[in-house]
Short mmCIF file of N, CA and C and ligand atoms in Angstrom, two decimals:
data_model
loop_
_atom_site.label_atom_id
_atom_site.label_comp_id
_atom_site.label_asym_id
_atom_site.label_seq_id
_atom_site.Cartn_x
_atom_site.Cartn_y
_atom_site.Cartn_z
N MET W 1 8.91 -5.26 34.11
CA MET W 1 8.58 -4.20 35.15
C MET W 1 7.08 -4.00 35.08
N VAL W 2 6.48 -4.08 36.22
CA VAL W 2 4.94 -3.95 36.25
C VAL W 2 4.71 -2.56 36.97
N LEU W 3 3.87 -1.78 36.46
CA LEU W 3 3.37 -0.62 37.12
C LEU W 3 2.12 -0.83 38.01
N ILE W 4 2.26 -0.40 39.23
CA ILE W 4 1.03 -0.44 40.07
C ILE W 4 0.29 0.98 39.95
N LEU W 5 -0.92 0.96 39.64
CA LEU W 5 -1.59 2.31 39.50
C LEU W 5 -2.46 2.65 40.65
N ASP W 6 -2.43 3.83 41.09
CA ASP W 6 -3.49 4.25 42.19
C ASP W 6 -4.68 4.96 41.32
N SER W 7 -5.63 5.25 42.09
CA SER W 7 -6.80 5.88 41.50
C SER W 7 -6.50 7.14 40.86
N SER W 8 -5.73 7.96 41.53
CA SER W 8 -5.40 9.33 40.95
C SER W 8 -4.73 9.16 39.56
N ALA W 9 -3.86 8.11 39.46
CA ALA W 9 -3.09 7.87 38.24
C ALA W 9 -4.20 7.43 37.10
N LEU W 10 -5.15 6.58 37.53
CA LEU W 10 -6.12 6.14 36.45
C LEU W 10 -6.99 7.19 36.10
N PHE W 11 -7.58 8.07 36.95
CA PHE W 11 -8.40 9.19 36.72
C PHE W 11 -7.75 10.25 35.87
N SER W 12 -6.41 10.32 35.81
CA SER W 12 -5.70 11.30 35.09
C SER W 12 -5.32 11.05 33.70
N MET W 13 -5.48 9.67 33.39
CA MET W 13 -4.91 9.21 31.98
C MET W 13 -5.95 8.99 31.08
N GLU W 14 -5.77 9.37 29.79
CA GLU W 14 -6.69 8.92 28.90
C GLU W 14 -6.34 7.50 28.24
N ASP W 15 -5.03 7.26 28.28
CA ASP W 15 -4.57 6.09 27.80
C ASP W 15 -3.59 5.43 28.75
N LEU W 16 -3.56 4.06 28.67
CA LEU W 16 -2.75 3.45 29.65
C LEU W 16 -1.20 3.56 29.09
N PRO W 17 -0.28 3.38 30.10
CA PRO W 17 1.22 3.31 29.67
C PRO W 17 1.33 1.95 29.01
N ALA W 18 2.31 1.69 28.31
CA ALA W 18 2.69 0.59 27.64
C ALA W 18 3.20 -0.67 28.38
N GLU W 19 3.50 -0.37 29.59
CA GLU W 19 3.97 -1.39 30.54
C GLU W 19 2.97 -2.30 30.89
N ASP W 20 3.33 -3.32 31.74
CA ASP W 20 2.28 -4.30 32.40
C ASP W 20 1.75 -3.49 33.50
N ILE W 21 0.46 -3.61 33.66
CA ILE W 21 -0.22 -2.72 34.82
C ILE W 21 -1.02 -3.68 35.68
N ALA W 22 -0.89 -3.29 37.01
CA ALA W 22 -1.57 -4.18 38.01
C ALA W 22 -2.11 -3.06 39.00
N VAL W 23 -3.29 -3.46 39.35
CA VAL W 23 -4.10 -2.70 40.46
C VAL W 23 -4.68 -3.54 41.50
N PRO W 24 -4.76 -3.01 42.70
CA PRO W 24 -5.41 -3.70 43.68
C PRO W 24 -6.94 -3.65 43.52
N PRO W 25 -7.84 -4.54 43.97
CA PRO W 25 -9.23 -4.56 43.67
C PRO W 25 -9.85 -3.20 44.13
N GLY W 26 -9.32 -2.45 45.24
CA GLY W 26 -9.95 -1.30 45.61
C GLY W 26 -9.87 -0.33 44.61
N VAL W 27 -8.95 -0.25 43.85
CA VAL W 27 -8.77 0.89 42.76
C VAL W 27 -9.86 0.59 41.78
N ILE W 28 -10.21 -0.64 41.42
CA ILE W 28 -11.24 -1.00 40.55
C ILE W 28 -12.53 -0.59 41.01
N ASP W 29 -12.75 -0.71 42.34
CA ASP W 29 -14.01 -0.43 43.11
C ASP W 29 -14.25 1.17 42.99
N GLU W 30 -13.13 1.92 43.11
CA GLU W 30 -13.26 3.32 43.11
C GLU W 30 -13.61 3.85 41.65
N LEU W 31 -13.09 3.27 40.62
CA LEU W 31 -13.50 3.48 39.43
C LEU W 31 -14.98 3.22 39.17
N ARG W 32 -15.36 2.03 39.61
CA ARG W 32 -16.86 1.80 39.49
C ARG W 32 -17.75 2.75 40.24
N ARG W 33 -17.27 3.11 41.31
CA ARG W 33 -18.09 3.90 42.09
C ARG W 33 -18.51 5.27 41.35
N TYR W 34 -17.43 5.70 40.50
CA TYR W 34 -17.61 6.94 39.83
C TYR W 34 -18.22 6.63 38.49
N ASN W 35 -18.74 5.34 38.19
CA ASN W 35 -19.09 4.97 36.93
C ASN W 35 -18.25 5.40 35.76
N ASP W 36 -16.97 5.22 36.10
CA ASP W 36 -15.85 5.70 35.01
C ASP W 36 -15.99 4.77 33.91
N ARG W 37 -16.22 5.31 32.82
CA ARG W 37 -16.36 4.61 31.41
C ARG W 37 -15.12 4.04 30.93
N ARG W 38 -13.97 4.61 31.46
CA ARG W 38 -12.62 3.98 30.94
C ARG W 38 -12.59 2.63 31.43
N LEU W 39 -13.33 2.23 32.51
CA LEU W 39 -13.10 1.09 33.00
C LEU W 39 -13.63 -0.06 31.95
N ASP W 40 -14.62 0.38 31.13
CA ASP W 40 -15.10 -0.53 30.07
C ASP W 40 -14.02 -0.72 29.01
N ARG W 41 -13.27 0.30 28.78
CA ARG W 41 -12.16 0.24 27.72
C ARG W 41 -10.94 -0.58 28.36
N TRP W 42 -10.66 -0.18 29.51
CA TRP W 42 -9.33 -0.84 30.17
C TRP W 42 -9.55 -2.08 30.86
N GLY W 43 -10.77 -2.60 31.07
CA GLY W 43 -10.98 -3.70 31.98
C GLY W 43 -10.03 -4.80 31.77
N ASP W 44 -9.82 -5.23 30.45
CA ASP W 44 -9.08 -6.39 30.26
C ASP W 44 -7.55 -6.06 30.28
N LEU W 45 -7.05 -4.79 30.28
CA LEU W 45 -5.65 -4.58 30.38
C LEU W 45 -5.11 -4.41 31.73
N LEU W 46 -6.16 -4.20 32.73
CA LEU W 46 -5.67 -4.11 34.09
C LEU W 46 -5.59 -5.40 34.82
N ARG W 47 -4.50 -5.75 35.35
CA ARG W 47 -4.27 -6.98 36.14
C ARG W 47 -4.69 -6.71 37.59
N VAL W 48 -5.89 -7.32 38.04
CA VAL W 48 -6.14 -7.11 39.31
C VAL W 48 -5.54 -8.14 40.19
N SER W 49 -4.91 -7.54 41.28
CA SER W 49 -4.16 -8.43 42.17
C SER W 49 -4.36 -7.99 43.62
N GLU W 50 -4.54 -9.04 44.44
CA GLU W 50 -4.58 -8.89 45.80
C GLU W 50 -3.14 -8.78 46.42
N CYS W 51 -2.93 -7.92 47.36
CA CYS W 51 -1.65 -7.86 48.15
C CYS W 51 -1.67 -8.79 49.13
N THR W 52 -0.56 -9.06 49.74
CA THR W 52 -0.39 -9.87 50.94
C THR W 52 -0.66 -9.08 52.21
N LYS W 53 -1.10 -9.80 53.29
CA LYS W 53 -1.16 -8.95 54.47
C LYS W 53 0.15 -8.63 55.08
N ALA W 54 1.11 -9.51 54.94
CA ALA W 54 2.44 -9.03 55.41
C ALA W 54 2.89 -7.71 54.84
N SER W 55 2.65 -7.51 53.56
CA SER W 55 3.06 -6.33 52.90
C SER W 55 2.26 -5.10 53.29
N LEU W 56 0.88 -5.33 53.49
CA LEU W 56 -0.11 -4.36 54.03
C LEU W 56 0.62 -3.87 55.43
N ASP W 57 0.88 -4.74 56.17
CA ASP W 57 1.37 -4.41 57.57
C ASP W 57 2.76 -3.55 57.55
N LYS W 58 3.43 -3.99 56.57
CA LYS W 58 4.71 -3.22 56.43
C LYS W 58 4.55 -1.79 56.11
N VAL W 59 3.64 -1.53 55.10
CA VAL W 59 3.24 -0.33 54.69
C VAL W 59 2.68 0.59 55.65
N ARG W 60 1.71 0.07 56.38
CA ARG W 60 0.99 0.72 57.61
C ARG W 60 2.10 1.15 58.62
N GLY W 61 2.97 0.16 58.94
CA GLY W 61 4.00 0.58 59.82
C GLY W 61 4.80 1.85 59.34
N ALA W 62 5.26 1.80 58.06
CA ALA W 62 6.07 2.94 57.45
C ALA W 62 5.25 4.17 57.54
N ALA W 63 3.94 4.12 57.13
CA ALA W 63 3.16 5.27 57.20
C ALA W 63 2.83 5.80 58.45
N LEU W 64 2.82 4.96 59.60
CA LEU W 64 2.61 5.47 60.90
C LEU W 64 3.98 6.34 61.18
N GLY W 65 5.08 5.59 61.02
CA GLY W 65 6.24 6.38 61.25
C GLY W 65 6.54 7.68 60.63
N SER W 66 6.01 7.86 59.30
CA SER W 66 6.19 8.99 58.53
C SER W 66 5.24 10.02 58.82
N GLY W 67 4.00 9.74 59.56
CA GLY W 67 3.04 10.59 59.76
C GLY W 67 2.05 10.57 58.58
N ASP W 68 2.12 9.73 57.58
CA ASP W 68 1.34 9.73 56.37
C ASP W 68 0.03 8.74 56.71
N ALA W 69 0.00 8.15 57.75
CA ALA W 69 -1.06 7.06 58.00
C ALA W 69 -2.42 7.77 57.71
N GLY W 70 -2.64 8.92 58.43
CA GLY W 70 -3.92 9.66 58.32
C GLY W 70 -4.23 10.08 56.95
N ARG W 71 -3.28 10.28 56.03
CA ARG W 71 -3.55 10.73 54.70
C ARG W 71 -3.69 9.65 53.74
N LEU W 72 -3.55 8.34 54.04
CA LEU W 72 -3.56 7.36 53.06
C LEU W 72 -4.92 6.41 53.47
N SER W 73 -5.54 6.25 52.43
CA SER W 73 -6.76 5.30 52.44
C SER W 73 -6.42 3.97 52.46
N ASP W 74 -7.31 2.96 52.85
CA ASP W 74 -6.91 1.59 52.70
C ASP W 74 -6.46 1.23 51.24
N VAL W 75 -7.17 1.80 50.33
CA VAL W 75 -6.84 1.56 48.98
C VAL W 75 -5.46 2.04 48.67
N ASP W 76 -5.07 3.20 49.11
CA ASP W 76 -3.65 3.71 48.90
C ASP W 76 -2.67 2.81 49.53
N VAL W 77 -2.82 2.28 50.79
CA VAL W 77 -1.91 1.38 51.42
C VAL W 77 -1.81 0.07 50.56
N SER W 78 -2.92 -0.39 49.90
CA SER W 78 -2.90 -1.51 49.21
C SER W 78 -2.17 -1.40 47.85
N VAL W 79 -2.06 -0.30 47.40
CA VAL W 79 -1.32 0.14 46.10
C VAL W 79 0.00 -0.13 46.47
N ILE W 80 0.63 0.32 47.56
CA ILE W 80 1.86 0.37 47.97
C ILE W 80 2.43 -1.10 48.15
N ALA W 81 1.44 -1.73 48.96
CA ALA W 81 1.70 -3.05 49.35
C ALA W 81 1.85 -4.05 48.13
N LEU W 82 1.04 -3.80 47.15
CA LEU W 82 1.06 -4.57 45.85
C LEU W 82 2.43 -4.32 45.11
N ALA W 83 2.89 -3.14 45.36
CA ALA W 83 4.21 -2.92 44.55
C ALA W 83 5.29 -3.70 45.22
N ILE W 84 5.30 -3.88 46.57
CA ILE W 84 6.14 -4.72 47.25
C ILE W 84 6.01 -6.14 46.86
N ASP W 85 4.96 -6.65 46.72
CA ASP W 85 4.62 -8.19 46.41
C ASP W 85 4.99 -8.44 45.04
N LEU W 86 4.73 -7.40 43.96
CA LEU W 86 5.05 -7.67 42.61
C LEU W 86 6.33 -7.03 42.09
N ASP W 87 7.07 -6.48 43.13
CA ASP W 87 8.33 -5.77 42.74
C ASP W 87 8.06 -4.82 41.75
N GLY W 88 7.06 -3.94 41.91
CA GLY W 88 6.63 -3.00 40.80
C GLY W 88 6.93 -1.59 41.09
N ILE W 89 6.65 -0.77 40.07
CA ILE W 89 6.83 0.69 40.32
C ILE W 89 5.56 1.35 40.50
N VAL W 90 5.27 2.23 41.63
CA VAL W 90 4.05 2.80 41.76
C VAL W 90 3.95 4.08 40.90
N LEU W 91 2.69 4.11 40.30
CA LEU W 91 2.52 5.36 39.45
C LEU W 91 1.36 6.19 40.16
N THR W 92 1.76 7.30 40.63
CA THR W 92 0.80 8.07 41.40
C THR W 92 1.13 9.50 41.51
N ASP W 93 0.07 10.30 41.62
CA ASP W 93 0.41 11.87 41.92
C ASP W 93 0.14 12.18 43.34
N ASP W 94 -0.19 11.29 44.15
CA ASP W 94 -0.43 11.47 45.58
C ASP W 94 0.83 11.48 46.32
N PHE W 95 1.06 12.72 47.08
CA PHE W 95 2.25 13.04 47.69
C PHE W 95 2.57 12.00 48.84
N SER W 96 1.55 11.67 49.52
CA SER W 96 1.69 10.72 50.78
C SER W 96 2.07 9.34 50.25
N ILE W 97 1.52 8.86 49.16
CA ILE W 97 1.97 7.55 48.59
C ILE W 97 3.49 7.70 48.16
N GLN W 98 3.72 8.80 47.49
CA GLN W 98 5.12 8.93 47.03
C GLN W 98 6.18 8.98 48.14
N ASN W 99 5.67 9.64 49.32
CA ASN W 99 6.52 9.92 50.42
C ASN W 99 6.74 8.43 51.04
N VAL W 100 5.70 7.63 51.36
CA VAL W 100 5.92 6.37 51.84
C VAL W 100 6.87 5.44 51.03
N CYS W 101 6.56 5.59 49.70
CA CYS W 101 7.41 4.76 48.76
C CYS W 101 8.86 5.19 48.90
N SER W 102 9.07 6.40 49.01
CA SER W 102 10.55 6.68 49.15
C SER W 102 11.14 6.29 50.43
N ILE W 103 10.47 6.28 51.38
CA ILE W 103 10.87 5.78 52.70
C ILE W 103 11.14 4.28 52.61
N MET W 104 10.22 3.61 51.87
CA MET W 104 10.34 2.09 51.90
C MET W 104 11.19 1.71 50.70
N HIS W 105 11.88 2.63 49.94
CA HIS W 105 12.63 2.29 48.85
C HIS W 105 12.00 1.60 47.76
N ILE W 106 10.63 2.05 47.63
CA ILE W 106 9.94 1.44 46.51
C ILE W 106 9.89 2.52 45.32
N GLU W 107 10.16 2.12 44.18
CA GLU W 107 10.26 3.04 43.02
C GLU W 107 8.92 3.62 42.76
N TYR W 108 8.86 4.91 42.55
CA TYR W 108 7.55 5.45 42.10
C TYR W 108 7.74 6.54 40.94
N ARG W 109 6.69 6.81 40.29
CA ARG W 109 6.74 7.79 39.27
C ARG W 109 5.50 8.62 39.28
N PRO W 110 5.63 9.97 39.19
CA PRO W 110 4.30 10.81 38.98
C PRO W 110 3.73 10.51 37.63
N VAL W 111 2.50 10.84 37.48
CA VAL W 111 1.90 10.52 36.17
C VAL W 111 2.29 11.55 35.20
N GLY W 112 2.45 11.24 34.01
CA GLY W 112 2.72 12.10 32.94
C GLY W 112 4.34 12.56 32.93
N MET W 113 5.15 11.99 33.81
CA MET W 113 6.52 12.32 33.77
C MET W 113 7.14 11.74 32.58
N LYS W 114 8.20 12.29 32.17
CA LYS W 114 9.11 11.84 30.98
C LYS W 114 9.37 10.50 31.29
N GLY W 115 9.39 9.59 30.28
CA GLY W 115 9.64 8.18 30.64
C GLY W 115 8.45 7.37 30.69
N ILE W 116 7.36 7.92 30.97
CA ILE W 116 6.14 7.10 30.97
C ILE W 116 5.65 7.26 29.65
N LYS W 117 5.64 6.23 28.90
CA LYS W 117 5.03 6.23 27.48
C LYS W 117 3.67 6.03 27.53
N LYS W 118 3.01 6.89 26.84
CA LYS W 118 1.43 6.62 26.64
C LYS W 118 1.35 5.84 25.48
N VAL W 119 0.42 4.81 25.63
CA VAL W 119 -0.07 4.13 24.52
C VAL W 119 -0.94 5.01 23.45
N GLU W 120 -0.46 5.09 22.35
CA GLU W 120 -1.15 5.85 21.37
C GLU W 120 -2.18 5.00 20.68
N LYS W 121 -1.80 3.69 20.41
CA LYS W 121 -2.62 2.87 19.69
C LYS W 121 -2.95 1.62 20.45
N TRP W 122 -4.05 1.53 20.82
CA TRP W 122 -4.55 0.05 21.25
C TRP W 122 -5.93 -0.05 20.85
N ASN W 123 -6.25 -1.15 20.70
CA ASN W 123 -7.60 -1.45 19.93
C ASN W 123 -8.13 -2.94 20.49
N TYR W 124 -9.28 -3.17 19.76
CA TYR W 124 -9.99 -4.52 20.17
C TYR W 124 -9.70 -5.51 19.13
N ARG W 125 -9.51 -6.73 19.51
CA ARG W 125 -9.19 -7.84 18.69
C ARG W 125 -10.19 -8.85 18.81
N CYS W 126 -10.73 -9.52 17.78
CA CYS W 126 -11.54 -10.65 17.86
C CYS W 126 -10.84 -11.86 18.30
N ASN W 127 -11.42 -12.66 19.33
CA ASN W 127 -10.95 -13.78 19.79
C ASN W 127 -11.16 -14.95 18.69
N GLY W 128 -12.05 -14.76 17.73
CA GLY W 128 -12.10 -15.72 16.87
C GLY W 128 -11.25 -15.67 15.65
N CYS W 129 -11.62 -14.63 14.78
CA CYS W 129 -11.01 -14.51 13.44
C CYS W 129 -9.79 -13.59 13.44
N GLY W 130 -9.64 -12.92 14.68
CA GLY W 130 -8.44 -12.11 14.76
C GLY W 130 -8.37 -10.79 14.17
N LYS W 131 -9.58 -10.45 13.69
CA LYS W 131 -9.65 -8.95 13.07
C LYS W 131 -9.65 -7.99 14.26
N TRP W 132 -8.90 -6.70 13.79
CA TRP W 132 -8.80 -5.70 14.71
C TRP W 132 -9.90 -4.70 14.45
N TYR W 133 -10.41 -4.04 15.67
CA TYR W 133 -11.42 -2.92 15.59
C TYR W 133 -10.99 -1.84 16.27
N LYS W 134 -11.34 -0.59 15.97
CA LYS W 134 -11.06 0.53 16.80
C LYS W 134 -11.87 0.64 18.01
N GLU W 135 -13.21 0.44 17.90
CA GLU W 135 -14.10 0.64 18.97
C GLU W 135 -14.41 -0.83 19.56
N LYS W 136 -14.75 -0.75 20.74
CA LYS W 136 -15.34 -2.10 21.39
C LYS W 136 -16.72 -2.46 20.82
N GLN W 137 -16.88 -3.58 20.51
CA GLN W 137 -18.06 -4.14 20.00
C GLN W 137 -18.39 -5.35 20.85
N ASN W 138 -19.70 -5.54 21.07
CA ASN W 138 -20.06 -6.74 21.88
C ASN W 138 -19.60 -8.02 21.17
N ASP W 139 -19.88 -8.12 19.89
CA ASP W 139 -19.41 -9.26 19.20
C ASP W 139 -18.77 -8.88 17.96
N CYS W 140 -18.00 -9.78 17.36
CA CYS W 140 -17.26 -9.54 16.11
C CYS W 140 -18.30 -9.53 15.01
N PRO W 141 -18.34 -8.43 14.25
CA PRO W 141 -19.39 -8.27 13.19
C PRO W 141 -19.10 -9.37 12.04
N VAL W 142 -17.80 -9.91 12.04
CA VAL W 142 -17.42 -10.86 11.03
C VAL W 142 -17.89 -12.24 11.40
N CYS W 143 -17.45 -12.65 12.53
CA CYS W 143 -17.68 -14.08 12.92
C CYS W 143 -18.46 -14.27 14.20
N GLY W 144 -18.76 -13.19 14.89
CA GLY W 144 -19.58 -13.15 16.08
C GLY W 144 -18.93 -13.66 17.27
N SER W 145 -17.44 -13.71 17.26
CA SER W 145 -16.86 -14.25 18.47
C SER W 145 -16.76 -12.85 19.41
N SER W 146 -16.28 -13.20 20.66
CA SER W 146 -16.23 -12.14 21.64
C SER W 146 -14.80 -11.26 21.26
N MET W 147 -14.68 -10.11 21.92
CA MET W 147 -13.72 -9.23 21.61
C MET W 147 -12.74 -9.08 22.80
N LYS W 148 -11.63 -8.74 22.57
CA LYS W 148 -10.65 -8.46 23.67
C LYS W 148 -9.83 -7.25 23.53
N ALA W 149 -9.52 -6.39 24.44
CA ALA W 149 -8.75 -5.18 24.31
C ALA W 149 -7.32 -5.68 24.26
N CYS W 150 -6.65 -5.19 23.23
CA CYS W 150 -5.23 -5.54 23.03
C CYS W 150 -4.41 -4.27 22.67
N ARG W 151 -3.22 -4.46 23.05
CA ARG W 151 -2.37 -3.27 22.72
C ARG W 151 -1.78 -3.67 21.29
N LYS W 152 -1.83 -2.49 20.35
CA LYS W 152 -1.24 -2.82 19.24
C LYS W 152 0.27 -2.20 19.06
N ARG W 153 1.15 -3.01 18.79
CA ARG W 153 2.51 -2.44 18.88
C ARG W 153 3.02 -2.14 17.53
ZN1 ZN I 201 -14.16 -12.22 14.21
#
């Protein structure tokens, strides 16, 4: 199961949940706009996916019907649309997003709810020699290869 995160979810978390995570490009743009440093740490763990136009239209239609349209940004709409395309669960604290999700029978969870496991341990791994590091470094000090953010299980 893949979790679709909106900006409010990302902004309120220090660590990412242990599930697969996808976000629409607009969420990444919002983090960038605030120069959010967590983007450096999380960049490799977030799957950035475009939603389809068909799903966007469906969500817009549902939001119009429920009166949430004015409270949803284009990015919010794309989060819900992506959940349709990927058959994912939306992770959000935004009530309008939650409302449209329930109308459309899309599963959602508030951030920090029981059942959302937060990753305690995740680290960086060298692409070359495979050594683990706590902090991100530009190159592996041992072999000089690039590093990748990985979840340690
Ligand atoms: Zn190395």
